[in-house]
Tab-separated table of C-alpha atoms and ligand atoms in Angstrom:
chain	number	residue	atom	x	y	z
S	3	MET	CA	-7.841	-35.263	-21.864
S	4	ALA	CA	-11.839	-35.941	-22.424
S	5	PHE	CA	-13.917	-33.628	-24.417
S	6	GLU	CA	-11.185	-31.292	-25.498
S	7	GLY	CA	-12.449	-30.330	-28.916
S	8	LEU	CA	-16.069	-30.315	-27.697
S	9	THR	CA	-15.344	-27.662	-24.594
S	10	GLU	CA	-13.252	-25.156	-27.054
S	11	ARG	CA	-16.245	-25.238	-29.532
S	12	LEU	CA	-19.251	-25.247	-27.181
S	13	GLN	CA	-17.469	-22.095	-24.859
S	14	ASN	CA	-16.441	-20.106	-28.352
S	15	THR	CA	-20.432	-20.739	-28.780
S	16	MET	CA	-21.056	-19.145	-25.975
S	17	ARG	CA	-18.666	-16.955	-25.519
S	18	LYS	CA	-20.003	-14.909	-29.281
S	19	LEU	CA	-23.502	-14.334	-27.107
S	20	ARG	CA	-21.802	-13.355	-24.054
S	21	GLY	CA	-22.596	-9.183	-23.446
S	22	LYS	CA	-25.518	-9.399	-25.867
S	23	GLY	CA	-28.614	-8.061	-24.510
S	24	LYS	CA	-31.145	-9.699	-26.126
S	25	ILE	CA	-30.576	-12.643	-28.262
S	26	SER	CA	-32.219	-12.343	-31.912
S	27	GLU	CA	-33.362	-15.036	-33.237
S	28	ASN	CA	-30.654	-15.038	-35.701
S	29	ASP	CA	-28.499	-15.085	-32.813
S	30	LEU	CA	-30.241	-18.566	-31.975
S	31	ARG	CA	-30.407	-19.996	-35.204
S	32	GLU	CA	-26.594	-19.322	-35.559
S	33	THR	CA	-25.858	-20.838	-32.187
S	34	MET	CA	-27.598	-23.680	-32.672
S	35	ARG	CA	-25.412	-24.414	-35.563
S	36	GLU	CA	-22.702	-24.308	-34.199
S	37	ILE	CA	-23.619	-26.882	-30.792
S	38	ARG	CA	-25.290	-29.237	-33.744
S	39	LEU	CA	-22.060	-29.286	-36.137
S	40	ALA	CA	-19.951	-29.704	-32.257
S	41	LEU	CA	-22.142	-32.296	-31.542
S	42	LEU	CA	-21.767	-33.837	-34.300
S	43	GLU	CA	-17.530	-33.519	-34.874
S	44	ALA	CA	-17.507	-35.309	-30.953
S	45	ASP	CA	-18.876	-38.546	-32.860
S	46	VAL	CA	-22.375	-38.129	-30.825
S	47	ASN	CA	-25.059	-40.396	-32.437
S	48	PHE	CA	-26.479	-38.257	-35.436
S	49	LYS	CA	-30.177	-38.379	-33.502
S	50	VAL	CA	-29.092	-37.573	-30.369
S	51	VAL	CA	-27.962	-34.807	-31.441
S	52	LYS	CA	-31.021	-33.533	-33.422
S	53	ASP	CA	-33.067	-34.116	-30.329
S	54	PHE	CA	-30.969	-32.245	-28.057
S	55	VAL	CA	-30.988	-29.055	-30.753
S	56	LYS	CA	-34.709	-29.250	-31.155
S	57	LYS	CA	-34.493	-28.808	-26.707
S	58	VAL	CA	-32.641	-26.812	-26.568
S	59	SER	CA	-33.801	-24.398	-29.329
S	60	ASP	CA	-37.359	-24.695	-28.196
S	61	ARG	CA	-36.473	-23.900	-24.674
S	62	ALA	CA	-34.206	-21.461	-25.738
S	63	SER	CA	-36.494	-19.345	-27.975
S	64	GLY	CA	-39.191	-19.266	-25.021
S	65	SER	CA	-39.987	-15.810	-24.025
S	66	ASP	CA	-39.132	-16.527	-20.412
S	67	VAL	CA	-35.815	-16.989	-21.199
S	68	MET	CA	-35.276	-13.996	-24.302
S	69	GLU	CA	-36.435	-11.639	-21.587
S	70	GLY	CA	-33.650	-13.245	-18.676
S	71	LEU	CA	-31.040	-10.588	-17.723
S	72	ASN	CA	-28.174	-12.584	-19.210
S	73	PRO	CA	-29.352	-14.598	-21.646
S	74	ALA	CA	-25.702	-15.994	-22.722
S	75	GLN	CA	-25.973	-17.364	-19.560
S	76	GLN	CA	-29.237	-18.808	-20.018
S	77	ILE	CA	-28.882	-20.482	-22.832
S	78	VAL	CA	-25.005	-21.851	-20.934
S	79	LYS	CA	-27.918	-24.008	-18.526
S	80	ILE	CA	-29.630	-24.764	-20.425
S	81	VAL	CA	-27.314	-26.978	-22.262
S	82	ASP	CA	-26.010	-28.014	-19.156
S	83	GLU	CA	-29.338	-29.088	-17.913
S	84	GLU	CA	-30.173	-31.014	-20.679
S	85	LEU	CA	-26.606	-32.397	-21.602
S	86	THR	CA	-27.387	-33.956	-18.071
S	87	GLU	CA	-30.772	-34.919	-19.239
S	88	MET	CA	-28.928	-36.547	-22.071
S	89	MET	CA	-26.316	-38.634	-19.946
S	90	GLY	CA	-28.779	-40.044	-17.550
S	91	GLU	CA	-29.800	-37.120	-15.589
S	92	GLN	CA	-29.979	-39.296	-12.071
S	93	ASP	CA	-26.259	-41.258	-10.756
S	94	VAL	CA	-27.885	-44.806	-10.577
S	95	PRO	CA	-25.586	-46.611	-8.281
S	96	LEU	CA	-24.708	-50.480	-8.255
S	97	ASN	CA	-27.398	-52.852	-7.427
S	98	LYS	CA	-27.886	-54.687	-4.279
S	99	SER	CA	-28.694	-58.015	-3.357
S	100	GLU	CA	-31.202	-58.249	-0.249
S	101	ARG	CA	-28.941	-61.470	0.610
S	102	ILE	CA	-25.324	-62.448	-0.159
S	103	PRO	CA	-23.914	-62.772	-2.550
S	104	THR	CA	-24.741	-59.763	-4.898
S	105	ILE	CA	-23.704	-61.354	-8.365
S	106	ILE	CA	-21.647	-59.080	-10.335
S	107	MET	CA	-21.188	-60.371	-14.401
S	108	MET	CA	-18.786	-58.538	-16.403
S	109	VAL	CA	-18.999	-58.405	-20.279
S	110	GLY	CA	-17.746	-56.605	-23.213
S	111	LEU	CA	-15.989	-57.508	-26.050
S	112	GLN	CA	-12.333	-58.207	-25.626
S	113	GLY	CA	-9.352	-55.676	-24.662
S	114	ALA	CA	-12.680	-53.575	-23.701
S	115	GLY	CA	-10.849	-53.366	-20.625
S	116	LYS	CA	-13.585	-56.020	-18.701
S	117	THR	CA	-10.852	-57.944	-16.568
S	118	THR	CA	-9.381	-54.439	-15.732
S	119	THR	CA	-12.637	-53.469	-14.448
S	120	ALA	CA	-13.420	-56.443	-12.656
S	121	GLY	CA	-10.033	-55.766	-10.486
S	122	LYS	CA	-10.900	-52.099	-9.967
S	123	LEU	CA	-14.894	-52.702	-9.010
S	124	ALA	CA	-13.750	-55.457	-6.350
S	125	ASN	CA	-10.560	-53.104	-5.063
S	126	ARG	CA	-13.432	-50.804	-4.957
S	127	LEU	CA	-16.038	-52.308	-3.175
S	128	LYS	CA	-13.012	-53.493	-0.723
S	129	THR	CA	-12.171	-50.674	0.125
S	130	ASP	CA	-15.148	-48.292	0.329
S	131	ASN	CA	-17.499	-51.209	1.642
S	132	ASN	CA	-15.222	-53.455	3.056
S	133	ALA	CA	-16.647	-56.083	1.052
S	134	ARG	CA	-15.179	-59.350	0.660
S	135	PRO	CA	-15.705	-60.025	-3.385
S	136	LEU	CA	-14.585	-62.921	-4.827
S	137	MET	CA	-13.837	-63.114	-8.552
S	138	ILE	CA	-14.253	-65.837	-11.084
S	139	ALA	CA	-12.436	-67.060	-14.030
S	140	ALA	CA	-14.736	-67.784	-16.879
S	141	ASP	CA	-12.407	-66.562	-19.722
S	142	VAL	CA	-11.758	-69.681	-20.728
S	143	TYR	CA	-10.981	-68.569	-24.750
S	144	ARG	CA	-7.732	-67.030	-23.864
S	145	PRO	CA	-5.772	-68.556	-21.367
S	146	ALA	CA	-3.633	-65.022	-20.571
S	147	ALA	CA	-6.941	-63.791	-19.319
S	148	VAL	CA	-7.271	-66.294	-16.413
S	149	ASP	CA	-3.573	-65.258	-15.284
S	150	GLN	CA	-4.536	-61.970	-15.220
S	151	LEU	CA	-7.261	-62.280	-13.023
S	152	VAL	CA	-5.662	-64.161	-10.936
S	153	GLN	CA	-2.378	-61.312	-11.252
S	154	VAL	CA	-5.183	-58.638	-10.573
S	155	GLY	CA	-6.753	-60.631	-7.482
S	156	GLU	CA	-3.061	-61.003	-5.912
S	157	GLN	CA	-2.169	-57.523	-6.796
S	158	ILE	CA	-5.341	-55.949	-4.738
S	159	GLY	CA	-5.624	-58.961	-2.032
S	160	VAL	CA	-9.226	-60.569	-3.379
S	161	PRO	CA	-9.224	-63.849	-4.084
S	162	VAL	CA	-10.073	-65.849	-7.580
S	163	PHE	CA	-11.428	-68.869	-8.516
S	164	GLU	CA	-10.366	-70.183	-11.253
S	165	ARG	CA	-10.602	-73.642	-12.734
S	166	GLY	CA	-7.876	-73.407	-16.190
S	167	THR	CA	-9.267	-73.641	-19.537
S	168	ASP	CA	-10.513	-76.812	-20.031
S	169	ILE	CA	-13.785	-76.419	-18.614
S	170	ASP	CA	-17.086	-75.085	-19.855
S	171	PRO	CA	-17.192	-71.464	-18.497
S	172	VAL	CA	-20.916	-72.161	-16.945
S	173	GLU	CA	-19.316	-74.899	-14.780
S	174	ILE	CA	-16.858	-73.077	-13.751
S	175	VAL	CA	-18.882	-70.493	-12.594
S	176	ARG	CA	-21.614	-72.620	-10.600
S	177	GLU	CA	-18.345	-74.127	-8.692
S	178	GLY	CA	-17.656	-70.424	-8.020
S	179	LEU	CA	-20.563	-69.404	-6.641
S	180	ALA	CA	-20.398	-72.526	-4.755
S	181	GLN	CA	-17.499	-71.515	-2.896
S	182	ALA	CA	-18.587	-68.420	-2.497
S	183	LYS	CA	-21.676	-69.321	-1.036
S	184	ALA	CA	-19.246	-71.635	1.532
S	185	ASP	CA	-17.230	-68.773	2.235
S	186	HIS	CA	-19.589	-66.151	2.512
S	187	ASN	CA	-18.414	-63.468	0.325
S	188	ASP	CA	-20.700	-61.134	-0.182
S	189	TYR	CA	-19.640	-59.433	-4.224
S	190	VAL	CA	-19.257	-62.461	-6.596
S	191	LEU	CA	-17.539	-60.683	-9.719
S	192	ILE	CA	-17.984	-63.000	-12.908
S	193	ASP	CA	-15.217	-62.046	-15.782
S	194	THR	CA	-16.246	-63.680	-18.808
S	195	ALA	CA	-14.898	-64.085	-22.291
S	196	GLY	CA	-14.654	-61.202	-24.654
S	197	ARG	CA	-14.761	-61.759	-28.443
S	198	LEU	CA	-13.362	-58.789	-31.466
S	199	GLN	CA	-16.563	-58.454	-32.879
S	200	ILE	CA	-20.002	-59.560	-31.212
S	201	ASP	CA	-20.651	-63.344	-32.475
S	202	GLU	CA	-23.880	-65.330	-32.094
S	203	GLN	CA	-21.976	-68.222	-30.138
S	204	LEU	CA	-20.593	-65.779	-27.876
S	205	MET	CA	-23.625	-64.488	-26.657
S	206	ASP	CA	-24.935	-67.738	-26.412
S	207	GLU	CA	-22.957	-68.704	-23.417
S	208	LEU	CA	-22.896	-65.828	-21.800
S	209	ALA	CA	-26.998	-66.059	-21.741
S	210	ASN	CA	-26.358	-70.130	-20.289
S	211	ILE	CA	-24.139	-67.713	-17.885
S	212	LYS	CA	-26.039	-65.387	-17.168
S	213	GLU	CA	-30.033	-68.031	-16.401
S	214	LEU	CA	-26.951	-70.259	-14.105
S	215	ALA	CA	-25.773	-67.383	-12.079
S	216	ASN	CA	-29.338	-65.125	-12.133
S	217	PRO	CA	-26.910	-61.540	-11.743
S	218	ASP	CA	-28.498	-58.495	-9.652
S	219	GLU	CA	-26.372	-56.489	-12.245
S	220	ILE	CA	-24.651	-57.441	-16.039
S	221	LEU	CA	-22.177	-54.926	-16.290
S	222	LEU	CA	-20.732	-53.794	-19.899
S	223	THR	CA	-17.659	-52.576	-20.418
S	224	VAL	CA	-17.389	-50.253	-23.257
S	225	ASP	CA	-13.597	-48.998	-24.352
S	226	ALA	CA	-14.916	-45.118	-24.883
S	227	MET	CA	-12.119	-44.483	-27.189
S	228	THR	CA	-14.066	-46.490	-29.752
S	229	GLY	CA	-17.058	-43.904	-30.228
S	230	GLN	CA	-20.279	-45.006	-32.446
S	231	ASN	CA	-18.568	-48.028	-32.091
S	232	ALA	CA	-19.004	-48.326	-28.620
S	233	VAL	CA	-22.670	-47.572	-28.742
S	234	ALA	CA	-23.427	-50.387	-30.925
S	235	THR	CA	-21.964	-52.754	-29.343
S	236	ALA	CA	-23.449	-51.661	-26.415
S	237	GLU	CA	-27.588	-52.247	-28.446
S	238	GLY	CA	-25.997	-55.979	-29.663
S	239	PHE	CA	-24.802	-56.557	-25.879
S	240	ASN	CA	-27.628	-55.371	-24.551
S	241	ASP	CA	-30.503	-57.219	-27.307
S	242	LYS	CA	-28.991	-60.535	-26.610
S	243	LEU	CA	-28.669	-59.891	-22.606
S	244	ASP	CA	-30.851	-57.009	-21.181
S	245	VAL	CA	-27.731	-55.378	-19.679
S	246	THR	CA	-28.484	-53.233	-16.630
S	247	GLY	CA	-25.727	-50.470	-16.529
S	248	ILE	CA	-22.052	-49.586	-18.245
S	249	VAL	CA	-19.136	-48.767	-17.960
S	250	LEU	CA	-17.046	-46.992	-19.859
S	251	THR	CA	-13.476	-47.523	-19.896
S	252	LYS	CA	-10.667	-45.168	-21.608
S	253	LEU	CA	-12.128	-42.280	-20.752
S	254	ASP	CA	-8.614	-40.931	-20.231
S	255	GLY	CA	-7.757	-41.254	-23.862
S	256	ASP	CA	-10.984	-40.398	-25.496
S	257	THR	CA	-10.799	-36.767	-27.146
S	258	ARG	CA	-14.449	-36.675	-28.177
S	259	GLY	CA	-16.536	-37.623	-26.141
S	260	GLY	CA	-18.930	-39.521	-28.395
S	261	ALA	CA	-20.262	-42.544	-26.865
S	262	ALA	CA	-19.885	-40.828	-23.163
S	263	LEU	CA	-22.395	-38.526	-24.617
S	264	SER	CA	-24.607	-41.267	-27.110
S	265	ILE	CA	-24.329	-44.287	-25.296
S	266	ARG	CA	-27.677	-43.697	-22.570
S	267	ALA	CA	-30.004	-42.100	-24.500
S	268	VAL	CA	-29.302	-44.889	-28.069
S	269	THR	CA	-29.148	-48.171	-25.100
S	270	GLY	CA	-31.536	-46.639	-22.350
S	271	LYS	CA	-28.903	-47.536	-20.284
S	272	PRO	CA	-27.246	-46.052	-17.535
S	273	ILE	CA	-23.376	-45.297	-17.245
S	274	LYS	CA	-22.364	-46.392	-14.083
S	275	PHE	CA	-19.676	-46.397	-13.581
S	276	VAL	CA	-15.725	-44.525	-15.800
S	277	GLY	CA	-12.466	-46.139	-16.244
S	278	GLU	CA	-9.768	-43.234	-16.537
S	279	GLY	CA	-6.419	-44.752	-16.329
S	280	GLU	CA	-4.845	-48.597	-16.512
S	281	LYS	CA	-4.195	-48.600	-12.669
S	282	MET	CA	-6.670	-50.435	-9.930
S	283	THR	CA	-7.785	-47.450	-8.381
S	284	ASP	CA	-8.552	-45.567	-11.773
S	285	LEU	CA	-12.274	-45.978	-11.417
S	286	ASP	CA	-15.230	-43.325	-10.876
S	287	VAL	CA	-18.557	-43.668	-10.364
S	288	PHE	CA	-20.518	-41.971	-13.412
S	289	HIS	CA	-22.422	-38.142	-12.108
S	290	PRO	CA	-23.961	-36.985	-15.572
S	291	ASP	CA	-24.453	-33.875	-14.301
S	292	ARG	CA	-20.605	-33.628	-13.307
S	293	MET	CA	-19.772	-34.228	-16.441
S	294	ALA	CA	-21.751	-31.946	-18.538
S	295	SER	CA	-20.040	-28.831	-15.876
S	296	ARG	CA	-17.195	-30.578	-17.247
S	297	ILE	CA	-18.139	-30.658	-20.891
S	298	LEU	CA	-18.999	-26.954	-20.513
S	299	GLY	CA	-15.717	-26.267	-18.902
O	307	GDP	P1	-10.121	-57.597	-21.707
O	307	GDP	O1	-9.937	-58.210	-22.857
O	307	GDP	O2	-11.967	-56.537	-22.290
O	307	GDP	O3	-10.136	-58.075	-20.349
O	307	GDP	O4	-9.458	-56.182	-21.093
O	307	GDP	P2	-8.283	-55.736	-20.487
O	307	GDP	O5	-8.885	-55.708	-19.251
O	307	GDP	O6	-7.390	-56.707	-20.777
O	307	GDP	O7	-7.610	-54.002	-20.845
O	307	GDP	C1	-7.316	-53.624	-21.991
O	307	GDP	C2	-6.437	-53.256	-21.998
O	307	GDP	O8	-7.092	-52.147	-21.909
O	307	GDP	C3	-4.961	-53.304	-20.377
O	307	GDP	O9	-4.003	-52.199	-21.037
O	307	GDP	C4	-5.812	-51.973	-19.588
O	307	GDP	O10	-4.166	-51.860	-19.031
O	307	GDP	C5	-6.717	-50.858	-20.613
O	307	GDP	N1	-7.739	-50.701	-19.726
O	307	GDP	C6	-8.212	-50.616	-18.747
O	307	GDP	N2	-9.301	-49.692	-18.407
O	307	GDP	C7	-8.677	-48.487	-18.814
O	307	GDP	C8	-8.341	-47.247	-18.627
O	307	GDP	O11	-10.206	-47.014	-18.390
O	307	GDP	N3	-8.099	-46.181	-19.258
O	307	GDP	C9	-6.982	-46.910	-19.899
O	307	GDP	N4	-6.106	-45.771	-20.154
O	307	GDP	N5	-6.503	-47.985	-19.976
O	307	GDP	C10	-7.161	-48.681	-19.853
């Protein structure tokens, strides 16, 4: 379960304030110290923690708040609102093109869950939006990747365009898009190659695919379990490709939550979806406010 440790620590901190008619400066200082440590332990980026603590303590020491009837509740509310703000405040929906097809390019490191997420998203579009997506297998470096996408496609009943692994991925995308046009698919999901870490050659290839496909959405999948590495990866991809959204995968296995809490503030890019399991239905829209409430428990 995500955020286990953080939820417990924040609850303990807030419990100490409960029942106090007034919160002294000392209480507030101690509370902020505990919140700061709890966030750092959850692997939240230190700059993000610093900004967060400043905002919360500025608001909490405002006189209107201190004169409130129940100061502990006020602080919980401020923390809730600022956590929401830190994760993006509003839901940001998937971009949609005015003319079909809407083109979604999936990028991310190997193992982050790109292929699985492409399938989950295609499945979601098909089931919820009655869409007719096509997936393009453009990961030619890992032979198993093409087979994996084909299998996912069969499982969810979504066609996959593939040309094996012997031709240039840009050419595969060109042909795949032509097929989508001919078949009137309303969404195209391009599964691209990943590496174990960011390298120049991969980034150039992805930039070439981006230039050709002119995607409406470049969705970066990052593995939430890798914490601050996920944030660094997101910065790397974003610098090169100017991504439009982030999918945080494996949140089901992430007990700390640092990536979910920092990635928006560090990259400025919204988390659009979260993956919370291996099944094709385990993809949820990301709601910053609900996530904040979940963290506070
Ligand atoms: P890719 O190399 O980025 O295409 O990664 P894959 O899609 O092959 O996923 C790598 C592994 O992560 C697979 O075993 C997936 O089942 C698993 N995976 C992907 N998303 C999630 C998720 O949200 N939760 C869990 N628990 N596993 C996931």
